[in-house]
Short mmCIF file of C-alpha atoms in Angstrom, two decimals:
data_model
loop_
_atom_site.label_atom_id
_atom_site.label_comp_id
_atom_site.label_asym_id
_atom_site.label_seq_id
_atom_site.Cartn_x
_atom_site.Cartn_y
_atom_site.Cartn_z
CA MET A 10 1.32 -34.74 3.59
CA LYS A 11 -0.77 -31.69 2.85
CA THR A 12 -3.32 -31.85 0.08
CA PHE A 13 -5.13 -29.50 -2.24
CA HIS A 14 -7.94 -27.51 -0.70
CA ASP A 15 -11.56 -28.60 -0.74
CA PHE A 16 -12.54 -26.61 -3.84
CA ASP A 17 -10.09 -28.34 -6.17
CA HIS A 18 -12.74 -30.83 -7.26
CA LEU A 19 -14.54 -27.93 -9.00
CA ASP A 20 -13.45 -27.04 -12.51
CA ALA A 21 -12.65 -23.40 -13.18
CA ILE A 22 -14.48 -23.18 -16.52
CA ILE A 23 -17.93 -24.63 -17.01
CA GLU A 24 -18.49 -26.31 -20.37
CA LYS A 25 -15.65 -24.48 -22.17
CA SER A 26 -17.35 -21.10 -22.07
CA ASN A 27 -16.85 -17.82 -20.29
CA VAL A 28 -18.88 -19.10 -17.30
CA LEU A 29 -16.71 -19.88 -14.27
CA ASN A 30 -17.17 -21.39 -10.84
CA ALA A 31 -16.60 -18.54 -8.38
CA ILE A 32 -16.26 -19.15 -4.64
CA VAL A 33 -17.32 -16.11 -2.59
CA GLU A 34 -14.97 -15.09 0.20
CA ILE A 35 -16.31 -11.57 0.85
CA PRO A 36 -19.95 -10.62 0.30
CA LYS A 37 -20.85 -7.29 -1.29
CA GLY A 38 -20.86 -4.39 1.15
CA HIS A 39 -18.53 -6.00 3.68
CA HIS A 40 -15.57 -4.30 5.28
CA ASN A 41 -13.92 -7.51 6.52
CA LYS A 42 -11.46 -9.42 4.33
CA TYR A 43 -12.14 -13.16 4.58
CA GLU A 44 -9.92 -15.73 2.91
CA PHE A 45 -10.13 -19.47 2.47
CA ASP A 46 -7.55 -21.06 4.79
CA LYS A 47 -6.09 -24.03 2.94
CA GLU A 48 -4.73 -25.70 6.06
CA SER A 49 -7.96 -25.71 8.11
CA GLY A 50 -10.40 -25.88 5.20
CA LEU A 51 -12.32 -22.94 6.71
CA PHE A 52 -12.86 -19.32 5.81
CA MET A 53 -11.02 -17.04 8.21
CA LEU A 54 -10.91 -13.33 8.91
CA ASN A 55 -7.71 -12.19 7.23
CA ARG A 56 -7.99 -8.50 8.13
CA CYS A 57 -10.33 -5.55 8.17
CA LEU A 58 -9.96 -2.89 5.51
CA TYR A 59 -8.09 0.12 6.87
CA SER A 60 -10.31 2.53 4.94
CA ALA A 61 -14.01 3.28 5.01
CA SER A 62 -14.38 1.38 1.73
CA HIS A 63 -16.41 -1.78 1.28
CA TYR A 64 -16.45 -4.42 -1.43
CA PRO A 65 -18.64 -3.28 -4.38
CA GLY A 66 -19.65 -6.84 -5.30
CA ASP A 67 -19.21 -10.41 -4.09
CA TYR A 68 -15.48 -11.08 -4.12
CA GLY A 69 -13.74 -14.42 -4.25
CA PHE A 70 -11.66 -16.80 -6.31
CA ILE A 71 -11.79 -19.26 -9.18
CA PRO A 72 -10.86 -22.84 -8.17
CA GLN A 73 -8.09 -24.70 -10.00
CA THR A 74 -6.34 -21.46 -10.95
CA LEU A 75 -3.03 -19.95 -9.93
CA ALA A 76 -2.58 -16.23 -10.56
CA GLU A 77 0.81 -14.56 -10.91
CA ASP A 78 0.65 -13.43 -7.26
CA GLY A 79 0.68 -17.08 -6.07
CA ASP A 80 -3.01 -17.21 -5.07
CA ALA A 81 -6.07 -18.37 -6.96
CA LEU A 82 -7.38 -15.93 -9.57
CA ASP A 83 -9.62 -13.23 -8.08
CA ILE A 84 -13.13 -12.38 -9.24
CA LEU A 85 -15.61 -9.66 -8.34
CA VAL A 86 -19.20 -10.62 -9.16
CA MET A 87 -21.82 -7.91 -9.70
CA VAL A 88 -24.78 -8.89 -7.56
CA ASN A 89 -27.99 -7.12 -6.68
CA GLU A 90 -28.00 -8.64 -3.19
CA PRO A 91 -24.91 -10.00 -1.39
CA THR A 92 -24.64 -13.76 -1.05
CA PHE A 93 -22.48 -15.31 1.70
CA THR A 94 -18.96 -16.53 2.36
CA GLY A 95 -18.50 -19.95 0.77
CA CYS A 96 -21.28 -19.49 -1.80
CA LEU A 97 -20.68 -20.98 -5.25
CA ILE A 98 -21.71 -18.61 -8.05
CA ARG A 99 -21.65 -19.61 -11.70
CA ALA A 100 -20.31 -16.30 -12.99
CA ARG A 101 -20.17 -15.11 -16.59
CA VAL A 102 -16.97 -13.14 -17.16
CA ILE A 103 -17.43 -9.77 -18.87
CA GLY A 104 -13.96 -8.25 -18.37
CA MET A 105 -11.03 -7.75 -16.04
CA PHE A 106 -9.40 -4.94 -14.08
CA ALA A 107 -5.60 -5.25 -14.19
CA MET A 108 -3.28 -3.66 -11.67
CA ASN A 109 0.04 -4.00 -9.92
CA ASP A 110 -0.27 -4.62 -6.17
CA GLY A 111 3.14 -3.73 -4.80
CA ASP A 112 5.53 -5.85 -6.87
CA ASP A 113 2.88 -8.32 -8.06
CA ARG A 114 0.65 -8.22 -11.12
CA ASP A 115 -2.89 -8.65 -9.80
CA CYS A 116 -5.92 -9.18 -12.04
CA LYS A 117 -9.50 -8.92 -10.87
CA LEU A 118 -12.01 -10.65 -13.12
CA LEU A 119 -15.42 -9.00 -13.36
CA GLY A 120 -18.40 -11.28 -13.70
CA VAL A 121 -22.15 -11.46 -13.35
CA PRO A 122 -24.27 -14.33 -12.02
CA ASP A 123 -25.09 -16.45 -15.07
CA SER A 124 -28.50 -17.38 -13.63
CA ASP A 125 -29.65 -13.83 -12.73
CA PRO A 126 -32.03 -12.38 -15.35
CA LEU A 127 -31.09 -8.84 -14.23
CA TYR A 128 -27.68 -9.45 -15.82
CA GLY A 129 -28.90 -11.58 -18.72
CA GLU A 130 -27.78 -9.04 -21.32
CA TYR A 131 -24.37 -8.36 -19.72
CA ASN A 132 -21.75 -9.94 -21.95
CA THR A 133 -18.95 -7.35 -22.17
CA LEU A 134 -17.71 -4.36 -20.19
CA GLN A 135 -19.74 -2.10 -22.48
CA ASP A 136 -22.90 -3.65 -21.02
CA ALA A 137 -21.98 -2.72 -17.43
CA PRO A 138 -22.94 0.69 -16.02
CA PRO A 139 -19.94 3.02 -16.53
CA HIS A 140 -20.30 4.38 -13.00
CA PHE A 141 -20.05 0.86 -11.52
CA LEU A 142 -16.80 0.31 -13.44
CA ARG A 143 -15.45 3.58 -11.99
CA VAL A 144 -16.49 2.46 -8.47
CA VAL A 145 -14.65 -0.86 -8.90
CA GLU A 146 -11.56 0.87 -10.28
CA HIS A 147 -11.59 3.39 -7.41
CA PHE A 148 -12.03 0.64 -4.83
CA PHE A 149 -9.14 -1.51 -6.03
CA THR A 150 -6.89 1.50 -6.61
CA ASN A 151 -7.42 2.83 -3.07
CA TYR A 152 -8.45 0.00 -0.75
CA LYS A 153 -4.91 -0.65 0.52
CA GLN A 154 -3.74 2.97 0.55
CA LEU A 155 -3.92 3.36 4.36
CA GLU A 156 -1.89 0.14 4.69
CA GLY A 157 0.95 1.83 2.81
CA VAL A 158 0.55 -0.38 -0.28
CA THR A 159 0.78 1.32 -3.64
CA ILE A 160 -1.60 0.05 -6.31
CA GLU A 161 -0.83 0.91 -9.91
CA PRO A 162 -3.97 0.53 -12.03
CA GLN A 163 -3.38 -0.91 -15.49
CA GLY A 164 -6.98 -0.41 -16.60
CA TRP A 165 -9.86 -2.50 -17.86
CA LYS A 166 -9.29 -5.45 -20.18
CA THR A 167 -11.78 -7.14 -22.49
CA LYS A 168 -13.64 -10.38 -21.89
CA ASP A 169 -11.26 -12.15 -24.28
CA GLU A 170 -8.22 -10.85 -22.40
CA ALA A 171 -9.86 -11.92 -19.13
CA MET A 172 -10.45 -15.44 -20.45
CA GLY A 173 -6.84 -15.53 -21.63
CA GLU A 174 -5.81 -14.78 -18.03
CA VAL A 175 -8.13 -17.55 -16.80
CA LYS A 176 -6.58 -20.08 -19.18
CA ALA A 177 -3.04 -19.01 -18.21
CA SER A 178 -3.98 -19.34 -14.52
CA ILE A 179 -5.40 -22.82 -15.10
CA GLU A 180 -2.18 -23.85 -16.83
CA ARG A 181 -0.05 -22.43 -13.98
CA PHE A 182 -2.22 -24.37 -11.49
CA ARG A 183 -1.83 -27.63 -13.43
CA GLN A 184 1.92 -27.15 -13.81
CA SER A 185 2.38 -26.30 -10.15
CA LYS A 186 0.17 -29.20 -9.04
CA SER A 187 2.14 -31.59 -11.26
CA GLU A 188 5.43 -30.35 -9.76
CA TYR A 189 4.01 -30.66 -6.25
CA MET A 190 2.71 -34.19 -6.82
CA THR A 191 6.04 -35.26 -8.35
CA THR A 192 8.42 -33.67 -5.86
CA GLY A 193 6.31 -32.77 -2.84
CA LYS A 194 7.59 -29.24 -3.37
CA GLY A 195 6.16 -26.42 -5.34
CA ASN A 196 3.83 -23.54 -4.92
CA GLU A 197 2.87 -22.82 -1.32
CA CYS A 198 -0.80 -22.65 -2.31
CA PHE A 199 -0.80 -26.45 -2.21
CA GLU A 200 0.70 -26.68 1.27
#
């Protein structure tokens, strides 16, 4: 019987706030797409980006969440220096970039390290540099273009809308986990 992956012991939300546990898959500036492999419990090279783009921040997922695309909810964390694959960052959510990735709705939370004084005053999208937001939007709109995947940007959403997506993703995770534990069938993210 397959079990939940190793990060499921971490809560998504820390102390009922807008601070989340974020697991880094891809460090800032990298061109390789790493993903957590649930079967092996290791991070694996999923693919290399087809374009000359690189990730504009540390990119990963929020444990104990299930996004509409069937994976854990994605997060991009603004960092001054890249961390490393597998790093746990306590990230304060300031907003979310929404898009459609092919046929799937795909939301990318935007956060800052809660313990970094450089981002101590970042609480909403209005606190982030406008150019950085344009870089993130450009990256996610174009990073799969050479793969033949069409991304339809839906624009930036507020911190409150982002936290609403987090709570919905937590509920989807709990529901799917309950179904899996009861029937042994359910979302493939648990297999």
